[in-house]
XYZ file of C-alpha atoms in Angstrom:
85
model
C 22.569 160.362 -131.792
C 18.936 159.712 -130.880
C 19.668 156.463 -129.060
C 22.354 158.176 -126.969
C 19.965 161.002 -126.151
C 17.274 158.540 -125.050
C 19.767 156.662 -122.892
C 20.863 159.965 -121.293
C 17.241 160.840 -120.493
C 16.608 157.435 -118.927
C 19.751 157.654 -116.789
C 18.872 161.210 -115.766
C 15.391 160.186 -114.648
C 16.801 157.218 -112.730
C 19.227 159.557 -110.946
C 16.395 161.961 -110.083
C 14.228 159.113 -108.729
C 16.993 157.662 -106.580
C 17.876 161.122 -105.295
C 14.224 161.735 -104.337
C 14.132 158.315 -102.645
C 17.282 159.323 -100.755
C 15.781 162.619 -99.581
C 12.388 161.244 -98.526
C 13.068 157.720 -97.317
C 16.618 157.482 -95.994
C 16.643 160.306 -93.438
C 18.174 159.341 -90.082
C 19.543 156.038 -91.363
C 23.097 154.921 -91.966
C 22.615 155.764 -95.661
C 21.488 159.337 -94.980
C 24.741 160.776 -96.357
C 25.312 158.114 -99.001
C 25.851 158.880 -102.656
C 23.471 157.718 -105.356
C 26.019 155.108 -106.429
C 26.275 153.671 -102.931
C 22.487 153.519 -102.569
C 22.295 151.703 -105.895
C 24.985 149.264 -104.852
C 23.617 148.530 -101.366
C 19.856 148.634 -101.838
C 19.055 148.011 -105.481
C 21.563 145.283 -106.276
C 20.070 142.661 -103.982
C 19.179 139.085 -104.727
C 15.489 138.645 -104.054
C 12.589 136.429 -105.010
C 9.684 138.355 -106.530
C 6.193 136.882 -106.587
C 3.466 138.713 -108.511
C -0.190 138.010 -107.891
C -3.325 139.827 -109.025
C -3.331 142.314 -106.165
C 0.184 142.588 -104.838
C 3.862 142.189 -105.497
C 5.796 140.274 -102.824
C 9.548 140.778 -102.605
C 11.319 138.158 -100.478
C 14.796 139.228 -99.422
C 17.240 136.816 -97.785
C 17.303 136.898 -93.991
C 21.061 137.520 -94.111
C 20.637 140.861 -95.915
C 22.665 143.479 -93.994
C 20.297 146.329 -94.905
C 16.957 144.791 -93.878
C 16.285 147.441 -91.251
C 16.930 150.287 -93.702
C 14.739 148.638 -96.338
C 11.844 148.274 -93.900
C 12.172 151.927 -92.809
C 12.277 153.050 -96.446
C 9.233 150.904 -97.258
C 7.223 152.482 -94.431
C 8.251 155.979 -95.517
C 7.463 155.329 -99.175
C 3.916 154.355 -98.215
C 3.405 157.734 -96.509
C 4.304 159.792 -99.600
C 1.080 161.224 -101.022
C 0.047 160.218 -104.525
C -0.024 163.330 -106.697
C -1.008 161.530 -109.902
């Protein structure tokens, strides 16, 4: 029972985070009316090369990615969200 409850909490928080990302970062894009499942499929399930250094994380996405423009818009908008922590 406890493992199922923990898994439900984790999935619920993931849904809340993706929904917040949708509301704040995907306005006026082709994914503005997309469901959480479609956002997950199109933006989160990408093949990318990740390089971690001491000061930054570099994510290299293939140049043939069909959602590069949306990802760059979302990245710019994510940087403008104030840190409340």
